[in-house]
Coordinates of C-alpha atoms in Angstrom, one line a residue:
M4 CA -18.3 6.0 -7.3
S5 CA -18.4 2.3 -8.4
A6 CA -17.3 0.7 -11.6
I7 CA -19.2 -2.3 -13.1
F8 CA -17.2 -4.1 -15.7
S9 CA -17.1 -7.6 -17.2
V10 CA -13.6 -8.6 -18.4
R11 CA -14.9 -8.4 -22.0
S12 CA -15.9 -4.7 -21.6
L13 CA -12.7 -3.9 -19.8
V14 CA -10.5 -5.3 -22.6
S15 CA -12.6 -3.5 -25.2
A16 CA -11.9 -0.3 -23.3
A17 CA -8.2 -1.0 -23.4
I18 CA -8.4 -1.0 -27.2
L19 CA -10.3 2.3 -27.3
I20 CA -8.0 4.2 -25.1
G21 CA -4.8 2.8 -26.6
I22 CA -3.0 1.6 -23.6
S23 CA 0.8 2.1 -24.1
Q24 CA 2.9 -1.0 -24.9
Q25 CA 5.9 0.7 -23.3
V26 CA 7.3 -1.5 -20.4
L27 CA 7.5 0.8 -17.4
A28 CA 7.2 -1.7 -14.6
H29 CA 6.0 -5.2 -13.7
G30 CA 2.2 -4.8 -13.6
F31 CA -0.9 -3.9 -11.7
V32 CA -4.4 -5.2 -11.1
E33 CA -6.4 -4.2 -14.1
F34 CA -9.7 -5.7 -12.8
P35 CA -10.9 -5.2 -10.2
K36 CA -8.9 -2.0 -10.8
A37 CA -6.2 -1.0 -8.4
R38 CA -6.5 2.3 -6.6
Q39 CA -3.6 3.9 -8.4
Q40 CA -4.9 2.9 -11.8
F41 CA -8.2 4.7 -11.3
C42 CA -6.2 7.8 -10.6
V43 CA -3.9 7.3 -13.6
N44 CA -7.0 6.8 -15.9
D45 CA -8.7 9.9 -14.4
G46 CA -5.6 12.0 -15.1
G47 CA -5.3 15.7 -14.1
Y48 CA -2.2 15.3 -11.9
W49 CA 0.3 17.1 -14.2
W50 CA -1.6 20.4 -14.2
P51 CA -2.6 22.6 -12.4
A52 CA 0.2 22.1 -10.0
D53 CA -2.1 22.2 -6.9
G54 CA -3.9 19.1 -8.1
S55 CA -7.2 20.9 -8.6
G56 CA -7.5 19.2 -12.0
I57 CA -7.8 15.7 -10.5
P58 CA -11.5 14.9 -10.7
N59 CA -11.7 12.2 -7.9
L60 CA -11.3 13.5 -4.3
A61 CA -9.4 10.4 -3.1
C62 CA -6.9 10.7 -5.9
R63 CA -6.6 14.5 -5.2
Q64 CA -6.0 13.8 -1.5
A65 CA -3.3 11.2 -2.5
F66 CA -1.6 13.8 -4.8
T67 CA -1.6 16.5 -2.1
E68 CA 0.0 14.0 0.4
A69 CA 2.7 12.4 -1.8
G70 CA 2.8 14.0 -5.3
T71 CA 2.9 12.2 -8.7
V72 CA 5.3 9.2 -8.0
Q73 CA 2.4 6.9 -7.0
F74 CA 0.8 7.6 -10.4
V75 CA 3.9 7.6 -12.6
Q76 CA 5.1 4.4 -11.0
N77 CA 1.6 2.8 -11.1
N78 CA 3.1 -0.6 -12.1
E79 CA 5.8 -0.6 -9.4
F80 CA 4.1 -1.0 -6.0
S81 CA 6.7 -3.4 -4.8
I82 CA 9.2 -4.1 -2.0
N83 CA 12.0 -6.6 -1.5
V84 CA 11.7 -9.1 1.4
S85 CA 14.4 -11.7 1.5
D86 CA 12.4 -13.9 4.0
Y87 CA 9.3 -13.7 1.8
N88 CA 7.9 -17.1 2.8
N89 CA 7.5 -15.6 6.3
L90 CA 4.4 -13.5 6.4
A91 CA 5.5 -11.9 9.7
A92 CA 8.6 -10.6 7.8
V93 CA 6.4 -9.2 5.1
K94 CA 4.2 -7.4 7.7
T95 CA 7.3 -5.9 9.2
A96 CA 8.5 -4.6 5.9
I97 CA 5.0 -3.3 5.0
P98 CA 3.6 -1.7 8.2
N99 CA 0.0 -0.7 8.8
G100 CA -0.8 2.5 6.9
L101 CA 1.4 1.6 4.0
L102 CA -0.2 -1.6 2.7
C103 CA -1.8 -0.1 -0.5
A104 CA 1.6 1.7 -1.1
G105 CA 3.4 -1.6 -1.0
G106 CA 5.5 -0.3 1.9
D107 CA 6.8 2.7 -0.1
T108 CA 6.3 6.0 1.7
A109 CA 6.6 7.8 -1.6
K110 CA 3.2 6.3 -2.5
R111 CA 1.6 6.8 0.9
G112 CA -1.2 9.0 -0.4
L113 CA -3.1 5.9 -1.5
D114 CA -3.4 4.7 2.0
L115 CA -5.1 7.7 3.4
P116 CA -8.7 7.1 4.5
S117 CA -11.3 8.4 2.1
A118 CA -15.0 7.9 1.3
H119 CA -14.3 8.6 -2.4
Y120 CA -12.2 5.6 -3.5
Q121 CA -13.7 4.2 -6.7
R122 CA -15.0 0.7 -6.6
S123 CA -15.3 -2.1 -9.2
T124 CA -18.4 -4.2 -8.8
V125 CA -17.7 -7.9 -8.8
T126 CA -20.2 -10.9 -8.9
P127 CA -18.9 -14.2 -7.6
D128 CA -20.0 -17.2 -9.8
A129 CA -21.5 -20.5 -8.5
N130 CA -18.1 -21.4 -7.0
N131 CA -17.8 -18.1 -5.2
Q132 CA -15.0 -17.1 -7.6
I133 CA -14.3 -13.8 -9.4
E134 CA -12.0 -13.3 -12.3
L135 CA -9.0 -11.1 -11.6
L136 CA -7.0 -9.6 -14.5
F137 CA -3.4 -8.6 -13.8
D138 CA -1.6 -6.5 -16.4
A139 CA 1.7 -8.2 -16.6
H140 CA 4.0 -5.9 -18.5
T141 CA 6.9 -8.0 -17.3
P142 CA 5.9 -11.6 -16.4
H143 CA 7.8 -13.2 -13.5
N144 CA 8.0 -17.0 -12.9
P145 CA 8.4 -18.8 -10.6
S146 CA 6.1 -16.9 -8.4
F147 CA 3.1 -17.3 -6.2
W148 CA -0.1 -15.3 -5.4
Q149 CA -2.0 -14.4 -2.2
F150 CA -5.3 -12.7 -2.0
F151 CA -6.5 -11.0 1.2
L152 CA -10.0 -9.5 1.8
S153 CA -10.8 -6.8 4.3
N154 CA -12.9 -7.8 7.2
S155 CA -16.5 -6.7 7.4
D156 CA -15.7 -4.1 10.0
F157 CA -13.2 -2.3 7.9
N158 CA -14.3 1.1 6.5
S159 CA -11.9 2.8 4.0
A160 CA -13.7 6.1 4.7
N161 CA -12.2 6.5 8.1
E162 CA -9.2 4.1 8.5
S163 CA -6.1 3.0 6.5
L164 CA -5.9 -0.7 5.6
S165 CA -4.1 -2.8 8.2
W166 CA -3.0 -6.4 8.5
E167 CA -5.4 -6.9 11.5
K168 CA -8.3 -6.0 9.2
L169 CA -7.3 -8.5 6.5
T170 CA -8.1 -12.2 6.0
L171 CA -6.3 -14.5 3.6
V172 CA -8.9 -15.9 1.3
D173 CA -7.0 -17.6 -1.6
E174 CA -3.5 -18.7 -2.5
L175 CA -2.2 -19.9 -5.9
Q176 CA 1.1 -20.9 -7.4
D177 CA 2.5 -20.0 -10.9
Q178 CA -0.1 -18.8 -13.3
P179 CA 0.1 -19.0 -17.1
I180 CA 0.4 -15.8 -19.2
V181 CA -2.4 -15.1 -21.6
I182 CA -2.3 -12.6 -24.5
I183 CA -5.3 -10.3 -24.9
N184 CA -5.2 -7.8 -27.7
G185 CA -1.4 -8.1 -27.9
K186 CA -0.9 -7.5 -24.2
K187 CA 0.3 -9.9 -21.5
F188 CA -2.0 -10.7 -18.6
Y189 CA -2.4 -13.1 -15.8
R190 CA -6.1 -14.2 -15.7
I191 CA -6.8 -15.6 -12.3
M192 CA -10.0 -17.1 -10.6
V193 CA -10.0 -15.8 -7.0
T194 CA -12.3 -17.4 -4.4
L195 CA -14.1 -15.1 -2.0
P196 CA -16.0 -16.1 1.2
A197 CA -19.6 -17.1 0.3
S198 CA -20.9 -15.0 3.2
R199 CA -19.4 -11.7 2.0
S200 CA -21.3 -9.0 0.1
G201 CA -21.2 -5.2 -0.1
D202 CA -18.1 -3.0 0.0
A203 CA -14.6 -4.5 0.7
T204 CA -11.0 -4.0 -0.3
L205 CA -9.1 -6.9 -2.1
Y206 CA -5.4 -6.9 -1.3
T207 CA -3.3 -8.7 -4.0
R208 CA 0.2 -10.0 -3.3
W209 CA 2.3 -11.3 -6.2
Q210 CA 5.6 -12.7 -4.9
R211 CA 8.6 -13.6 -7.0
D212 CA 10.5 -16.8 -5.9
D213 CA 14.0 -15.4 -6.2
V214 CA 17.0 -14.3 -4.0
V215 CA 15.9 -10.7 -3.8
G216 CA 12.4 -11.5 -2.7
E217 CA 10.6 -8.9 -4.9
G218 CA 6.9 -8.8 -4.3
F219 CA 4.1 -6.6 -5.7
Y220 CA 1.1 -5.3 -3.7
N221 CA -2.2 -3.7 -4.9
C222 CA -5.4 -2.5 -3.2
S223 CA -8.6 -2.9 -5.3
D224 CA -11.7 -1.4 -3.7
I225 CA -14.7 -3.6 -4.7
R226 CA -18.4 -4.0 -4.2
I227 CA -19.4 -7.7 -4.0
G228 CA -22.7 -9.1 -5.1
A229 CA -24.1 -6.9 -7.9
G230 CA -23.8 -6.7 -11.6
T231 CA -23.7 -9.5 -14.2
V232 CA -21.1 -12.2 -14.8
D233 CA -20.0 -12.5 -18.4
P234 CA -20.4 -16.2 -19.2
T235 CA -18.3 -16.1 -22.4
P236 CA -14.8 -14.7 -21.7
D237 CA -12.8 -13.1 -24.5
P238 CA -10.9 -15.5 -26.8
I239 CA -7.2 -15.6 -26.3
P240 CA -5.4 -15.2 -29.6
D241 CA -2.3 -17.1 -30.3
P242 CA 0.3 -14.4 -31.0
T243 CA 2.7 -14.9 -33.9
P244 CA 5.3 -12.1 -33.6
T245 CA 7.4 -11.4 -36.7
P246 CA 11.0 -12.0 -35.9
D247 CA 13.4 -9.1 -36.3
A248 CA 17.1 -8.7 -35.7
W249 CA 16.4 -6.0 -33.0
V250 CA 12.9 -5.1 -31.8
A251 CA 12.2 -1.8 -30.1
A252 CA 10.8 -2.5 -26.6
G253 CA 10.4 1.0 -25.2
A254 CA 12.1 4.0 -23.8
Y255 CA 15.3 3.4 -21.9
V256 CA 14.6 5.9 -19.1
P257 CA 10.8 6.0 -18.3
T258 CA 9.2 9.3 -17.3
G259 CA 9.5 10.1 -13.6
V260 CA 12.7 8.1 -12.9
N261 CA 14.9 10.7 -11.1
P262 CA 17.2 8.8 -8.7
K263 CA 19.1 10.4 -5.8
A264 CA 22.2 9.3 -4.0
G265 CA 21.6 6.1 -2.0
D266 CA 19.0 4.8 -4.5
E267 CA 19.6 1.9 -6.9
I268 CA 18.7 1.4 -10.5
W269 CA 17.8 -2.1 -11.7
F270 CA 17.8 -3.1 -15.3
R271 CA 16.4 -6.5 -16.3
V272 CA 15.5 -8.5 -19.4
F273 CA 12.9 -11.3 -19.3
S274 CA 12.0 -14.1 -21.7
A275 CA 8.4 -14.7 -22.9
Q276 CA 7.9 -17.1 -20.0
G277 CA 9.1 -14.6 -17.4
D278 CA 12.6 -16.0 -16.9
E279 CA 15.2 -13.4 -16.0
R280 CA 17.9 -13.3 -18.7
V281 CA 19.7 -10.0 -17.8
F282 CA 20.1 -8.4 -14.4
E283 CA 22.3 -5.3 -13.8
R284 CA 22.0 -2.9 -11.0
L285 CA 23.8 0.4 -10.4
T286 CA 24.1 2.2 -7.0
I287 CA 23.6 6.0 -7.3
T288 CA 26.3 8.1 -5.7
P289 CA 26.9 11.8 -5.6
S290 CA 29.5 11.3 -8.4
N291 CA 27.2 9.5 -10.9
V292 CA 23.8 11.0 -10.0
A293 CA 24.0 13.2 -13.1
N294 CA 25.2 10.6 -15.7
W295 CA 23.9 7.3 -14.3
A296 CA 22.0 6.5 -17.4
Q297 CA 25.1 6.6 -19.6
E298 CA 27.1 4.6 -17.0
L299 CA 24.5 1.9 -16.8
A300 CA 24.2 1.7 -20.6
G301 CA 28.0 1.2 -20.8
V302 CA 27.7 -1.7 -18.3
I303 CA 24.9 -3.3 -20.4
A304 CA 26.9 -2.9 -23.6
A305 CA 30.0 -4.5 -22.1
S306 CA 28.2 -7.6 -20.6
H307 CA 25.0 -8.2 -22.6
N308 CA 25.5 -6.8 -26.1
A309 CA 24.2 -9.9 -27.8
Q310 CA 21.0 -10.0 -25.8
V311 CA 20.0 -6.3 -25.4
Q312 CA 21.2 -3.0 -26.8
V313 CA 20.4 0.6 -25.7
G314 CA 20.5 3.6 -28.0
V315 CA 19.1 5.1 -31.2
K316 CA 18.9 3.0 -34.3
Q317 CA 20.8 4.5 -37.2
T318 CA 20.0 4.3 -40.9
N319 CA 22.6 1.5 -41.4
G320 CA 21.0 -0.6 -38.6
A321 CA 23.5 0.1 -35.9
I322 CA 22.3 1.1 -32.5
V323 CA 24.2 3.9 -30.9
F324 CA 23.7 5.4 -27.4
S325 CA 23.0 9.1 -27.4
A326 CA 24.6 10.8 -24.4
T327 CA 23.4 14.2 -25.4
D328 CA 19.7 13.4 -25.7
I329 CA 19.0 10.6 -23.1
V330 CA 15.2 10.5 -23.8
T331 CA 15.7 9.4 -27.4
N332 CA 17.4 6.2 -26.4
Q333 CA 15.4 3.0 -26.8
V334 CA 15.8 -0.6 -25.4
W335 CA 16.2 -3.1 -28.3
L336 CA 15.6 -6.8 -27.7
Q337 CA 16.0 -10.0 -29.8
A338 CA 12.2 -10.9 -29.9
A339 CA 8.9 -9.1 -29.6
D340 CA 7.7 -11.4 -26.9
Q341 CA 10.6 -10.5 -24.6
S342 CA 10.3 -7.7 -22.1
Y343 CA 12.5 -5.5 -20.0
R344 CA 12.4 -3.3 -16.9
L345 CA 14.3 -0.3 -15.6
D346 CA 13.4 0.2 -11.9
L347 CA 14.2 2.9 -9.4
K348 CA 14.7 1.2 -6.0
S349 CA 14.6 3.9 -3.3
A350 CA 16.6 3.5 -0.1
P351 CA 14.2 2.0 2.5
S352 CA 12.4 4.8 4.3
A353 CA 12.3 5.0 8.1
I354 CA 9.0 4.0 9.5
V355 CA 7.4 4.1 13.0
A356 CA 5.6 0.8 13.6
L357 CA 2.7 0.6 16.0
T358 CA 1.6 -2.5 17.9
G359 CA -0.9 -3.2 20.7
L360 CA -3.8 -1.1 19.4
A361 CA -7.1 -3.1 19.7
S362 CA -10.1 -2.3 17.5
E363 CA -12.4 -1.9 20.5
Y364 CA -12.1 -0.9 24.2
T365 CA -14.7 -0.6 27.0
L366 CA -14.7 2.0 29.7
A367 CA -14.0 0.6 33.2
E368 CA -14.5 2.8 36.2
G369 CA -14.7 5.7 33.7
K370 CA -11.5 5.0 31.8
A371 CA -10.2 3.1 28.8
Q372 CA -6.5 2.3 29.0
L373 CA -4.6 1.9 25.7
Q374 CA -1.2 0.1 26.2
L375 CA 0.8 0.6 22.9
S376 CA 4.3 0.0 21.6
L377 CA 6.2 2.1 19.1
S378 CA 9.5 1.2 17.3
A379 CA 11.4 2.5 14.3
T380 CA 12.4 0.4 11.3
N381 CA 15.1 1.2 8.7
S382 CA 16.6 3.8 11.1
P383 CA 19.7 2.5 12.6
N384 CA 21.3 4.7 15.3
Q385 CA 18.9 7.5 14.6
A386 CA 15.6 8.3 16.4
I387 CA 12.6 9.5 14.5
E388 CA 10.9 12.5 15.8
T389 CA 7.2 11.5 16.0
Q390 CA 3.9 13.1 17.0
V391 CA 1.1 10.8 18.4
R392 CA -2.3 12.4 18.5
V393 CA -5.9 11.1 19.1
Q394 CA -9.2 12.7 18.2
T395 CA -12.8 11.7 18.0
L396 CA -14.0 10.6 14.6
G397 CA -15.3 13.6 12.6
A398 CA -13.8 16.2 15.0
P399 CA -12.2 19.3 13.4
A400 CA -8.4 19.4 12.9
G401 CA -6.6 20.4 16.1
A402 CA -9.4 19.1 18.4
W403 CA -7.1 16.5 20.0
V404 CA -8.0 14.5 23.1
F405 CA -4.4 13.2 23.4
E406 CA -1.2 14.6 22.0
Q407 CA 2.5 13.7 22.7
N408 CA 5.8 14.1 20.9
L409 CA 8.3 11.2 21.0
S410 CA 11.7 10.3 19.8
V411 CA 11.3 6.8 18.6
G412 CA 14.3 4.5 18.0
E413 CA 14.7 0.8 17.1
T414 CA 14.2 -0.2 20.7
V415 CA 10.5 -0.7 21.5
Q416 CA 9.0 2.2 23.4
A417 CA 5.9 1.9 25.5
L418 CA 3.1 4.5 25.3
A419 CA 0.0 4.6 27.5
I420 CA -3.1 6.6 26.5
S421 CA -6.1 7.1 28.9
L422 CA -9.5 8.0 27.5
T423 CA -12.7 8.8 29.5
Q424 CA -15.4 9.2 26.8
A425 CA -17.1 6.5 24.7
G426 CA -17.1 7.0 21.0
D427 CA -15.2 6.4 17.7
Y428 CA -11.6 7.6 17.6
V429 CA -8.7 8.0 15.2
L430 CA -5.1 7.7 16.3
H431 CA -2.6 9.7 14.1
I432 CA 1.1 9.0 13.9
N433 CA 3.1 11.7 12.1
Q434 CA 6.8 11.6 11.4
A435 CA 8.4 15.1 11.5
V436 CA 11.1 14.8 8.8
S437 CA 9.6 12.5 6.2
G438 CA 6.0 13.7 6.6
Q439 CA 4.9 10.1 6.8
A440 CA 1.4 9.9 8.3
Q441 CA -0.5 6.9 9.5
Q442 CA -4.1 6.7 10.9
F443 CA -5.8 4.0 12.9
A444 CA -9.4 3.8 13.8
F445 CA -10.7 2.3 17.0
K446 CA -13.8 2.4 19.3
V447 CA -14.4 3.0 23.0
N448 CA -17.6 1.5 24.3
A449 CA -19.6 2.9 27.2
E450 CA -19.3 1.3 30.6
A451 CA -22.0 -1.3 31.3
T452 CA -24.9 0.1 33.3
T453 CA -27.4 -1.4 35.6
P454 CA -30.5 -2.6 33.6
P455 CA -33.5 -0.3 34.1
T456 CA -35.5 -3.2 35.6
A457 CA -32.9 -4.0 38.3
C458 CA -34.8 -2.1 40.9
G459 CA -38.2 -2.7 39.6
I460 CA -38.8 0.9 38.8
S461 CA -42.4 1.7 38.5
D462 CA -45.0 4.5 39.2
P463 CA -48.4 3.5 40.7
A464 CA -50.0 6.4 38.8
A465 CA -49.3 4.5 35.5
G466 CA -52.5 2.5 36.0
Q467 CA -54.5 5.7 35.5
Y468 CA -53.5 6.1 31.9
A469 CA -54.0 4.1 28.7
A470 CA -51.0 2.0 27.6
W471 CA -49.0 3.3 24.7
N472 CA -49.9 1.8 21.3
A473 CA -47.6 2.0 18.3
S474 CA -50.6 2.3 15.9
N475 CA -52.1 5.3 17.7
A476 CA -51.4 8.9 16.9
Y477 CA -50.6 11.2 19.9
Q478 CA -50.9 14.9 20.2
M479 CA -48.7 17.2 22.1
G480 CA -49.5 16.9 25.9
D481 CA -51.1 13.4 25.6
K482 CA -50.1 11.1 28.5
V483 CA -49.6 7.3 28.3
A484 CA -48.4 4.5 30.4
H485 CA -45.4 2.5 29.2
A486 CA -42.9 0.3 31.1
Q487 CA -44.9 1.0 34.3
L488 CA -44.1 4.7 34.0
V489 CA -46.1 7.8 32.8
W490 CA -44.9 9.7 29.7
Q491 CA -46.1 12.9 28.0
A492 CA -45.8 13.6 24.3
K493 CA -43.8 16.7 23.4
W494 CA -45.3 16.9 19.8
W495 CA -47.5 15.0 17.4
Q496 CA -46.2 11.5 16.8
Q497 CA -47.0 7.9 15.9
G498 CA -45.1 4.7 16.3
S499 CA -42.3 6.4 18.5
E500 CA -41.8 4.3 21.6
P501 CA -41.4 6.2 24.9
S502 CA -38.0 5.8 26.5
S503 CA -35.4 7.9 28.3
N504 CA -33.4 8.1 25.0
N505 CA -36.4 9.3 22.9
E506 CA -36.6 13.1 23.0
A507 CA -40.1 12.9 21.6
W508 CA -41.4 11.9 25.1
Q509 CA -41.1 13.5 28.5
L510 CA -40.9 11.3 31.6
V511 CA -43.7 12.4 34.0
S512 CA -43.1 9.9 36.7
V513 CA -40.7 11.1 39.5
V514 CA -38.3 8.1 39.6
T515 CA -34.5 7.6 39.6
Q516 CA -33.3 5.9 36.5
P517 CA -29.9 4.3 35.8
W518 CA -27.4 6.6 34.0
S519 CA -27.3 6.2 30.2
A520 CA -24.4 7.5 28.0
S521 CA -26.7 8.5 25.2
M522 CA -29.2 10.6 27.2
G523 CA -28.8 14.3 28.0
Y524 CA -29.4 15.3 31.6
P525 CA -30.4 18.9 32.7
Q526 CA -29.0 20.5 35.8
G527 CA -30.4 18.9 39.0
A528 CA -31.3 15.5 37.3
Q529 CA -30.6 12.5 39.4
V530 CA -29.5 9.0 38.3
S531 CA -28.3 5.8 39.8
Y532 CA -24.8 4.5 38.8
Q533 CA -22.7 1.8 40.4
D534 CA -25.0 1.6 43.5
K535 CA -24.8 5.4 44.1
L536 CA -27.1 8.3 43.6
W537 CA -25.7 11.1 41.4
Q538 CA -27.0 14.6 40.7
A539 CA -26.1 16.7 37.6
K540 CA -24.4 20.0 38.3
W541 CA -25.1 21.2 34.7
W542 CA -26.4 19.8 31.5
S543 CA -24.3 16.9 30.3
R544 CA -24.3 13.9 28.0
N545 CA -21.9 10.9 27.9
E546 CA -20.2 12.2 31.1
V547 CA -19.6 9.1 33.3
P548 CA -20.7 10.1 36.8
S549 CA -17.8 8.4 38.6
A550 CA -15.2 10.0 36.3
S551 CA -16.7 13.5 35.6
S552 CA -16.9 16.7 37.6
A553 CA -20.4 17.2 36.0
W554 CA -21.9 15.0 38.7
T555 CA -22.2 15.2 42.5
D556 CA -22.1 12.0 44.5
K557 CA -25.2 11.9 46.7
G558 CA -24.3 8.7 48.5
A559 CA -25.5 5.1 48.3
Y560 CA -28.5 4.4 46.2
V561 CA -31.2 2.1 47.6
C562 CA -33.9 0.7 45.4
P563 CA -37.3 2.1 46.3

């Protein structure tokens, strides 16, 4: 399903559906819409419990894999990378298979391959630019932006997004905040390659310039080159908030924030320009996991009472924290244009990283050798039980052509995989304890064969028949001459060229042809391959003669 929007229509839709002003997280790509936001807008993930109420199949698959966190925390697809100016460090923190999740395994469902991701149609202007709208619940400056576009050979239907399939297409520094219908947005012109059209995935990185190195990552599935550009963008009103002693900014504890021991809770307050004014963080331990909200509120009151208060406003104007009914507590700020965040920062998950996998291989002497490396991150002194499996694309579950169980630690571990058949493959990496799953698509090409004309194959009898003509209609049993050989039609046809790969024609000439991976051979058929003559023991297709028991070596082949 695709979605065709101008920014004008998108903002109008925001008015109609009444987007909540509650500050739950930093933001997300509103247009072209991020994957998780399509799922949030569709709904259906709270009931029934099995996810059957989720209308979109990609969103339902994501729910089945990882639950509701990826939808509840739709504005918080983020990770901290202290060396954030080093893209190699970012790639290590966000391994292949977790790009759309921002490196968070709790949101891994949105990285699974699917043909059902919903797309926004975008039309570049005369400068090859599209307008991107980022819903900035909590602005952060200084910061910078990077925009990556998937390569033309990437297909979200059968592979997860990977760094190898991305190209950096645009970079920008601090962007100004605009107010649209009372909400804060970053409105950014992003340049795309002039040569691109059709389906692609836009990968947005919004990186804060701070000590922690907090960055936000969103995948937007797009369709380039159709639709209409809105030449008159919406006017940006000049907000004039009415000052108040204390302004309610939203619920203190957002829905879905349920920390466990080892996690951290961050609480921050930002000015209208995105400057950080308050920053408190609380480590969750077994002793405070039940009352962390009250403990953090006490810290805020003790250190920042003049800038922010947490509690329920009384009739006399006082703000008092309710320890008995946590959900009633609000965050109160000094001005309406300020904002706040309460974030759950989960302990980094252990991830198995894969390197060395190419996008294509070619059979050589009947085999394709994959030399891979595996290593564990965020898993000191503990190996990750991992299952590595390979299957052909589209094969049923359990039809593995390779399967091996490994204990992967932080030391790089080599893995060799040998394949003997050409085709499209998917490599699966599954972690036993966490359930983290990664998929990588690659292709194995057939071995190069001797061109059919290398031996000057011909049949003198071909001169006795009329040459095949694409405009003629042929009945079953008609014989023609083509490529110096005699062919017989199996059924009525027109415009179908005779060849060994065309099942509409039967080769009448008794000649030995070079082996072809795409042709089926009956028992007793003979072919030439690598200067040898081979005879089929039984019917076969895509079985390399030198590497398969389906063929008998009949000795050296000499051109007639």
